[in-house]
Short mmCIF file of C-alpha atoms in Angstrom, two decimals:
data_model
loop_
_atom_site.label_atom_id
_atom_site.label_comp_id
_atom_site.label_asym_id
_atom_site.label_seq_id
_atom_site.Cartn_x
_atom_site.Cartn_y
_atom_site.Cartn_z
CA UNK Q 459 -38.19 -49.59 -3.85
CA UNK Q 460 -40.53 -52.53 -4.20
CA UNK Q 461 -43.25 -52.23 -1.54
CA UNK Q 462 -42.38 -55.57 0.01
CA UNK Q 463 -38.83 -54.40 0.57
CA UNK Q 464 -40.12 -51.42 2.51
CA UNK Q 465 -42.49 -53.55 4.58
CA UNK Q 466 -40.60 -56.79 5.10
CA UNK Q 467 -36.86 -56.64 4.44
CA UNK Q 468 -35.72 -55.31 7.80
CA UNK Q 469 -32.33 -55.55 9.50
CA UNK Q 470 -30.54 -55.76 6.14
CA UNK Q 471 -32.16 -59.04 5.30
CA UNK Q 472 -30.91 -60.80 8.42
CA UNK Q 473 -34.28 -62.00 9.61
CA UNK Q 474 -36.79 -64.40 8.19
CA UNK Q 475 -40.23 -62.94 8.19
CA UNK Q 476 -43.44 -62.23 6.52
CA UNK Q 477 -44.58 -65.42 4.84
CA UNK Q 478 -45.39 -66.89 8.22
CA UNK Q 479 -47.70 -64.03 9.14
CA UNK Q 480 -50.88 -65.83 10.05
CA UNK Q 481 -52.53 -63.03 11.94
CA UNK Q 482 -54.63 -62.48 8.82
CA UNK Q 483 -56.26 -65.88 9.26
CA UNK Q 484 -59.77 -65.78 10.62
CA UNK Q 485 -60.15 -67.34 14.03
CA UNK Q 486 -62.49 -70.05 12.89
CA UNK Q 487 -60.67 -71.06 9.72
CA UNK Q 488 -57.42 -72.44 11.08
CA UNK Q 489 -58.65 -75.18 13.44
CA UNK Q 490 -60.62 -76.82 10.62
CA UNK Q 491 -57.50 -77.18 8.48
CA UNK Q 492 -54.60 -77.45 10.90
CA UNK Q 493 -53.69 -81.03 11.92
CA UNK Q 494 -54.32 -81.97 15.55
CA UNK Q 495 -50.66 -81.72 16.55
CA UNK Q 496 -50.63 -78.09 15.46
CA UNK Q 497 -53.94 -77.08 17.01
CA UNK Q 498 -54.51 -76.89 20.74
CA UNK Q 499 -53.91 -80.13 22.59
CA UNK Q 500 -57.11 -81.86 23.68
CA UNK Q 501 -55.25 -82.92 26.82
CA UNK Q 502 -53.43 -79.77 27.89
CA UNK Q 503 -55.36 -77.09 26.02
CA UNK Q 504 -52.27 -75.40 24.60
CA UNK Q 505 -50.41 -75.52 21.31
CA UNK Q 506 -46.73 -75.69 22.19
CA UNK Q 507 -44.90 -78.24 20.08
CA UNK Q 508 -41.37 -79.06 18.95
CA UNK Q 509 -39.65 -80.62 15.98
CA UNK Q 510 -37.52 -83.71 15.96
CA UNK Q 511 -34.44 -83.15 13.81
CA UNK Q 512 -31.36 -85.35 13.99
CA UNK Q 513 -32.64 -86.94 17.19
CA UNK Q 514 -33.31 -83.66 18.98
CA UNK Q 515 -36.72 -83.40 20.65
CA UNK Q 516 -37.47 -80.76 23.25
CA UNK Q 517 -40.26 -80.99 25.82
CA UNK Q 518 -42.64 -83.07 23.74
CA UNK Q 519 -45.03 -85.94 24.16
CA UNK Q 520 -43.24 -89.26 23.72
CA UNK Q 521 -39.68 -87.95 23.90
CA UNK Q 522 -37.63 -89.45 21.08
CA UNK Q 523 -40.72 -90.25 18.99
CA UNK Q 524 -42.29 -88.30 16.16
CA UNK Q 525 -45.95 -87.95 15.35
CA UNK Q 526 -46.78 -87.63 11.67
CA UNK Q 527 -48.34 -84.51 10.26
CA UNK Q 528 -48.93 -85.19 6.60
CA UNK Q 529 -45.66 -87.09 6.51
CA UNK Q 530 -43.68 -84.22 8.05
CA UNK Q 531 -41.80 -85.01 11.24
CA UNK Q 532 -43.30 -83.03 14.09
CA UNK Q 533 -43.67 -83.84 17.74
CA UNK Q 534 -46.80 -83.06 19.70
CA UNK Q 535 -47.72 -81.25 22.88
CA UNK Q 536 -45.98 -81.96 26.13
CA UNK Q 537 -47.95 -84.40 28.23
CA UNK Q 538 -46.90 -82.42 31.28
CA UNK Q 539 -48.51 -79.28 29.89
CA UNK Q 540 -45.14 -77.51 30.09
CA UNK Q 541 -44.93 -74.25 28.16
CA UNK Q 542 -41.57 -72.51 27.98
CA UNK Q 543 -40.46 -68.99 27.20
CA UNK Q 544 -37.55 -68.55 24.82
CA UNK Q 545 -35.08 -68.12 27.67
CA UNK Q 546 -36.50 -71.15 29.48
CA UNK Q 547 -36.15 -73.25 26.33
CA UNK Q 548 -32.47 -72.37 26.00
CA UNK Q 549 -31.93 -73.01 29.70
CA UNK Q 550 -33.53 -76.43 29.33
CA UNK Q 551 -30.97 -77.23 26.63
CA UNK Q 552 -28.22 -76.36 29.10
CA UNK Q 553 -27.28 -73.10 27.35
CA UNK Q 554 -26.54 -69.66 28.69
CA UNK Q 555 -27.41 -67.08 26.06
CA UNK Q 556 -27.16 -63.43 25.14
CA UNK Q 557 -29.19 -61.78 22.41
CA UNK Q 558 -29.25 -58.92 19.92
CA UNK Q 559 -32.45 -57.27 18.70
CA UNK Q 560 -32.57 -57.33 14.87
CA UNK Q 561 -35.71 -55.23 14.54
CA UNK Q 562 -39.13 -56.37 13.46
CA UNK Q 563 -42.43 -55.56 11.87
CA UNK Q 564 -46.00 -55.00 12.96
CA UNK Q 565 -46.44 -58.74 13.49
CA UNK Q 566 -43.10 -60.07 14.75
CA UNK Q 567 -39.84 -59.21 16.48
CA UNK Q 568 -36.51 -60.76 15.48
CA UNK Q 569 -33.44 -61.64 17.54
CA UNK Q 570 -30.03 -63.19 17.20
CA UNK Q 571 -29.20 -65.39 20.19
CA UNK Q 572 -25.66 -66.52 20.99
CA UNK Q 573 -25.06 -69.44 23.35
CA UNK Q 574 -22.08 -69.92 25.61
CA UNK Q 575 -20.97 -72.80 23.36
CA UNK Q 576 -20.53 -70.32 20.49
CA UNK Q 577 -23.56 -71.40 18.48
CA UNK Q 578 -25.93 -68.76 17.13
CA UNK Q 579 -29.69 -68.95 16.70
CA UNK Q 580 -32.34 -66.88 15.00
CA UNK Q 581 -35.46 -66.29 17.12
CA UNK Q 582 -38.68 -64.67 16.00
CA UNK Q 583 -41.43 -63.79 18.46
CA UNK Q 584 -45.05 -62.75 17.97
CA UNK Q 585 -48.06 -61.74 20.01
CA UNK Q 586 -50.33 -64.56 18.79
CA UNK Q 587 -50.31 -68.33 19.08
CA UNK Q 588 -47.68 -70.52 17.47
CA UNK Q 589 -50.36 -72.41 15.57
CA UNK Q 590 -51.42 -69.17 13.86
CA UNK Q 591 -48.04 -67.51 13.54
CA UNK Q 592 -45.36 -70.11 12.98
CA UNK Q 593 -46.70 -73.53 11.98
CA UNK Q 594 -46.78 -72.75 8.26
CA UNK Q 595 -43.32 -71.19 8.25
CA UNK Q 596 -41.77 -73.98 10.31
CA UNK Q 597 -43.20 -76.78 8.19
CA UNK Q 598 -42.30 -74.91 5.00
CA UNK Q 599 -38.67 -74.55 6.07
CA UNK Q 600 -38.60 -78.23 7.03
CA UNK Q 601 -40.01 -79.28 3.66
CA UNK Q 602 -37.30 -77.32 1.83
CA UNK Q 603 -34.62 -78.44 4.28
CA UNK Q 604 -35.41 -82.08 3.59
CA UNK Q 605 -34.75 -81.72 -0.15
CA UNK Q 606 -31.06 -81.15 0.71
CA UNK Q 607 -30.84 -78.88 -2.32
CA UNK Q 608 -30.15 -75.46 -0.75
CA UNK Q 609 -28.87 -74.00 2.50
CA UNK Q 610 -32.08 -73.77 4.51
CA UNK Q 611 -32.09 -72.70 8.17
CA UNK Q 612 -32.85 -75.70 10.34
CA UNK Q 613 -35.90 -75.28 12.57
CA UNK Q 614 -35.33 -76.42 16.14
CA UNK Q 615 -38.45 -75.45 18.07
CA UNK Q 616 -41.60 -73.38 17.96
CA UNK Q 617 -44.36 -72.95 20.49
CA UNK Q 618 -46.37 -70.69 22.79
CA UNK Q 619 -44.58 -68.78 25.55
CA UNK Q 620 -47.34 -68.92 28.17
CA UNK Q 621 -47.70 -65.12 28.13
CA UNK Q 622 -50.04 -64.75 25.19
CA UNK Q 623 -47.30 -64.87 22.58
CA UNK Q 624 -45.25 -67.40 20.65
CA UNK Q 625 -41.87 -67.90 19.02
CA UNK Q 626 -39.82 -69.94 16.58
CA UNK Q 627 -36.16 -70.89 17.06
CA UNK Q 628 -33.95 -71.87 14.16
CA UNK Q 629 -30.37 -71.98 13.03
CA UNK Q 630 -28.88 -68.54 12.47
CA UNK Q 631 -27.44 -68.05 9.00
CA UNK Q 632 -24.85 -65.31 8.32
CA UNK Q 633 -26.56 -63.98 5.21
CA UNK Q 634 -24.55 -62.39 2.43
CA UNK Q 635 -25.23 -61.34 -1.13
CA UNK Q 636 -26.41 -63.79 -3.74
CA UNK Q 637 -24.24 -66.76 -4.60
CA UNK Q 638 -23.30 -67.69 -8.14
CA UNK Q 639 -26.50 -67.40 -10.18
CA UNK Q 640 -25.96 -70.59 -12.15
CA UNK Q 641 -25.41 -72.50 -8.91
CA UNK Q 642 -28.60 -70.97 -7.50
CA UNK Q 643 -30.56 -72.04 -10.58
CA UNK Q 644 -29.30 -75.61 -10.33
CA UNK Q 645 -30.03 -75.70 -6.59
CA UNK Q 646 -33.64 -74.56 -7.05
CA UNK Q 647 -34.06 -77.16 -9.83
CA UNK Q 648 -32.76 -79.87 -7.49
CA UNK Q 649 -35.31 -78.79 -4.87
CA UNK Q 650 -38.10 -79.04 -7.45
CA UNK Q 651 -36.90 -82.49 -8.56
CA UNK Q 652 -36.45 -83.88 -5.04
CA UNK Q 653 -39.03 -86.29 -3.68
CA UNK Q 654 -41.39 -84.40 -1.35
CA UNK Q 655 -41.15 -85.31 2.33
CA UNK Q 656 -44.93 -85.46 2.66
CA UNK Q 657 -47.01 -88.60 2.13
CA UNK Q 658 -49.84 -86.86 0.28
CA UNK Q 659 -47.45 -85.15 -2.13
CA UNK Q 660 -45.62 -88.41 -2.76
CA UNK Q 661 -48.99 -89.84 -3.75
CA UNK Q 662 -49.46 -87.07 -6.31
CA UNK Q 663 -51.58 -84.58 -4.37
CA UNK Q 664 -51.11 -80.83 -4.35
CA UNK Q 665 -51.33 -78.64 -1.25
CA UNK Q 666 -49.71 -78.60 2.18
CA UNK Q 667 -50.46 -80.02 5.65
CA UNK Q 668 -51.44 -76.59 7.01
CA UNK Q 669 -52.69 -73.29 5.60
CA UNK Q 670 -50.07 -70.56 5.53
CA UNK Q 671 -49.78 -67.03 4.18
CA UNK Q 672 -48.43 -65.28 1.12
CA UNK Q 673 -47.23 -62.00 2.56
CA UNK Q 674 -50.06 -61.18 4.94
CA UNK Q 675 -52.75 -62.91 2.88
CA UNK Q 676 -54.23 -66.27 3.95
CA UNK Q 677 -53.17 -69.06 1.60
CA UNK Q 678 -55.37 -72.18 1.69
CA UNK Q 679 -53.64 -75.48 0.99
CA UNK Q 680 -56.26 -78.23 1.14
CA UNK Q 681 -55.08 -81.38 -0.64
CA UNK Q 682 -56.26 -81.91 -4.21
CA UNK Q 683 -55.14 -84.53 -6.73
CA UNK Q 684 -55.97 -82.17 -9.62
CA UNK Q 685 -53.40 -79.40 -10.05
CA UNK Q 686 -55.50 -77.30 -12.42
CA UNK Q 687 -58.45 -77.34 -10.02
CA UNK Q 688 -56.17 -76.59 -7.07
CA UNK Q 689 -54.67 -73.54 -8.74
CA UNK Q 690 -57.96 -72.34 -10.20
CA UNK Q 691 -59.84 -72.50 -6.90
CA UNK Q 692 -57.28 -72.17 -4.09
CA UNK Q 693 -54.97 -69.69 -5.77
CA UNK Q 694 -56.51 -67.40 -8.41
CA UNK Q 695 -60.15 -67.92 -7.41
CA UNK Q 696 -59.27 -67.30 -3.79
CA UNK Q 697 -57.49 -64.02 -4.59
CA UNK Q 698 -60.25 -62.82 -6.93
CA UNK Q 699 -62.79 -63.45 -4.19
CA UNK Q 700 -60.70 -61.49 -1.69
CA UNK Q 701 -60.42 -58.60 -4.15
CA UNK Q 702 -64.20 -58.31 -4.40
CA UNK Q 703 -63.99 -56.41 -7.70
CA UNK Q 704 -66.70 -56.96 -10.34
CA UNK Q 705 -64.45 -56.37 -13.37
CA UNK Q 706 -61.87 -58.84 -12.07
CA UNK Q 707 -64.58 -61.39 -11.34
CA UNK Q 708 -66.11 -61.02 -14.82
CA UNK Q 709 -62.74 -61.20 -16.59
CA UNK Q 710 -61.67 -64.23 -14.56
CA UNK Q 711 -64.95 -65.94 -15.44
CA UNK Q 712 -64.22 -65.34 -19.13
CA UNK Q 713 -60.72 -66.80 -18.73
CA UNK Q 714 -62.14 -69.96 -17.16
CA UNK Q 715 -64.76 -70.29 -19.88
CA UNK Q 716 -62.25 -69.81 -22.73
CA UNK Q 717 -59.66 -72.21 -21.28
CA UNK Q 718 -62.04 -74.94 -20.09
CA UNK Q 719 -61.30 -74.05 -16.47
CA UNK Q 720 -57.58 -73.52 -17.32
CA UNK Q 721 -57.24 -77.08 -18.63
CA UNK Q 722 -56.27 -76.02 -22.18
CA UNK Q 723 -53.22 -74.21 -20.75
CA UNK Q 724 -51.88 -77.56 -19.55
CA UNK Q 725 -52.50 -79.74 -22.59
CA UNK Q 726 -49.63 -82.16 -23.11
CA UNK Q 727 -48.03 -81.28 -19.76
CA UNK Q 728 -47.59 -83.74 -16.92
CA UNK Q 729 -47.69 -81.94 -13.57
CA UNK Q 730 -46.12 -83.57 -10.52
CA UNK Q 731 -45.95 -82.08 -7.00
CA UNK Q 732 -42.67 -80.26 -6.35
CA UNK Q 733 -41.54 -78.65 -3.12
CA UNK Q 734 -42.01 -74.92 -3.76
CA UNK Q 735 -40.67 -71.96 -1.85
CA UNK Q 736 -43.85 -70.21 -2.93
CA UNK Q 737 -42.73 -66.56 -2.68
CA UNK Q 738 -39.35 -66.48 -4.40
CA UNK Q 739 -38.37 -62.84 -4.89
CA UNK Q 740 -35.11 -60.98 -4.37
CA UNK Q 741 -35.78 -60.25 -0.68
CA UNK Q 742 -35.92 -63.98 0.09
CA UNK Q 743 -32.71 -65.02 -1.68
CA UNK Q 744 -29.14 -64.76 -0.38
CA UNK Q 745 -26.09 -66.86 0.36
CA UNK Q 746 -24.79 -68.35 3.58
CA UNK Q 747 -21.25 -69.66 3.91
CA UNK Q 748 -20.94 -69.41 0.14
CA UNK Q 749 -24.01 -71.55 -0.53
CA UNK Q 750 -27.29 -70.38 -2.09
CA UNK Q 751 -30.05 -69.97 0.49
CA UNK Q 752 -33.74 -69.09 0.34
CA UNK Q 753 -36.00 -68.33 3.28
CA UNK Q 754 -39.26 -66.70 4.41
CA UNK Q 755 -41.34 -69.29 2.53
CA UNK Q 756 -44.97 -69.68 1.57
CA UNK Q 757 -44.32 -73.34 0.86
CA UNK Q 758 -46.67 -75.86 -0.70
CA UNK Q 759 -46.37 -78.81 -3.07
CA UNK Q 760 -47.26 -77.77 -6.60
CA UNK Q 761 -46.24 -77.41 -10.25
CA UNK Q 762 -42.59 -76.36 -10.45
CA UNK Q 763 -43.49 -73.58 -12.90
CA UNK Q 764 -45.59 -71.87 -10.23
CA UNK Q 765 -42.31 -70.91 -8.54
CA UNK Q 766 -41.80 -68.22 -11.17
CA UNK Q 767 -44.87 -66.15 -10.35
CA UNK Q 768 -42.64 -63.64 -8.52
CA UNK Q 769 -39.78 -63.66 -11.04
CA UNK Q 770 -40.73 -60.12 -12.11
CA UNK Q 771 -39.35 -59.08 -8.75
CA UNK Q 772 -36.52 -61.60 -8.42
CA UNK Q 773 -33.84 -60.45 -10.86
CA UNK Q 774 -33.12 -63.88 -12.34
CA UNK Q 775 -30.60 -63.48 -15.17
CA UNK Q 776 -29.43 -65.67 -18.00
CA UNK Q 777 -26.96 -67.64 -15.90
CA UNK Q 778 -29.70 -68.53 -13.39
CA UNK Q 779 -31.94 -69.89 -16.12
CA UNK Q 780 -29.01 -71.72 -17.71
CA UNK Q 781 -28.39 -73.55 -14.46
CA UNK Q 782 -32.07 -74.30 -13.91
CA UNK Q 783 -32.75 -75.48 -17.47
CA UNK Q 784 -29.80 -77.84 -17.41
CA UNK Q 785 -31.88 -79.97 -15.05
CA UNK Q 786 -35.48 -78.97 -15.89
CA UNK Q 787 -36.04 -78.07 -19.57
CA UNK Q 788 -38.81 -75.64 -20.49
CA UNK Q 789 -42.15 -77.30 -21.30
CA UNK Q 790 -44.29 -76.24 -24.23
CA UNK Q 791 -46.75 -73.51 -23.29
CA UNK Q 792 -44.67 -72.20 -20.39
CA UNK Q 793 -44.84 -68.56 -21.48
CA UNK Q 794 -48.64 -68.52 -21.29
CA UNK Q 795 -48.71 -70.40 -18.01
CA UNK Q 796 -46.12 -67.99 -16.66
CA UNK Q 797 -48.67 -65.20 -17.05
CA UNK Q 798 -51.14 -67.33 -15.06
CA UNK Q 799 -48.64 -67.85 -12.25
CA UNK Q 800 -47.67 -64.19 -12.21
CA UNK Q 801 -51.36 -63.31 -11.99
CA UNK Q 802 -51.60 -65.00 -8.60
CA UNK Q 803 -48.93 -62.78 -7.12
CA UNK Q 804 -50.13 -59.59 -8.81
CA UNK Q 805 -53.60 -60.23 -7.40
CA UNK Q 806 -52.06 -60.80 -4.00
CA UNK Q 807 -50.15 -57.53 -4.29
CA UNK Q 808 -53.38 -55.79 -5.20
CA UNK Q 809 -55.03 -57.26 -2.12
CA UNK Q 810 -52.06 -56.28 0.06
CA UNK Q 811 -50.95 -52.94 -1.35
CA UNK Q 812 -53.84 -51.57 -3.37
CA UNK Q 813 -54.63 -50.08 -6.75
CA UNK Q 814 -51.07 -49.94 -8.10
CA UNK Q 815 -51.40 -53.60 -9.05
CA UNK Q 816 -54.94 -53.48 -10.42
CA UNK Q 817 -54.01 -52.76 -14.02
CA UNK Q 818 -51.36 -55.50 -14.16
CA UNK Q 819 -53.80 -58.02 -12.71
CA UNK Q 820 -56.50 -57.29 -15.28
CA UNK Q 821 -53.97 -57.18 -18.14
CA UNK Q 822 -52.62 -60.60 -17.22
CA UNK Q 823 -56.15 -62.02 -17.19
CA UNK Q 824 -56.81 -60.46 -20.60
CA UNK Q 825 -53.57 -61.96 -21.97
CA UNK Q 826 -54.96 -65.40 -21.15
CA UNK Q 827 -57.96 -64.64 -23.37
CA UNK Q 828 -55.78 -64.10 -26.43
#
């Protein structure tokens, strides 16, 4: 089995998990990059916050109003300083609930909550702050949700519980096997073609409002109006630095020298920011109510081709690509760039799981030299 399946696909794929794992972030890094509404409130000193979706705002500053975080709709800390546990949050919505434990991992625990009105919710809890654990996942799900292209679980609330932990509450999806592959391909293409919901991305910048994680690895997302520079420095360069291996560093330096800092790989290609899932492999793809769904994101706004860096572990067949290419034809040079995008994930797997991915990582770099 693929190592990520062993580590992350628990409870038969019923929970949404690892891409939000921000415990790997250093303590000092996050506050410098996370917008004020995500970091601790200067008024109350805590980081509980909610999301406004379809007019629903829970326990937030300026009830009924949204504060902008990079164009994403997110409400800020409660002026009263109120911090609620999961059960208290449901009680505040006038719901009586029961729950089922779906299992978990070393960084989170997952539950299915059922309210007395019959509605079901997915709840994930963690032992660290919401700003570290759930901001990236919540905003990533919201970014994909707003494209209206796929069945994405709707995020309702996330925040600290006042006991040293945090949680995220979202719509519960009854996950099944994959939907029709051609329909999935078309749906992912529609997500890539949709206008981003973030002001910076609409203006042509690449990145995301907050840092997040790819598996358990920190993923920086500082805005950059140059895609090639963004991917060179914040994706491959970042992973090579984390690896700390001299051969990788030397080979990567040669790649940058031969390709003019990767620019020659993109000659004749216009790159626009697309909403990306960011970690699209088989464990993050299913169906819900007959519709294609993807979850557990490492979302950012980037080149649509970067989505295929995990396709070696996604099982996309001919019908998937037929559906996708009906809307987004293949650009010249894609096969070489595909190796570049795969390199990012192979390096990440090396940093997460060790030497089994070393050879693939170096081979992909060497293929870019040919």
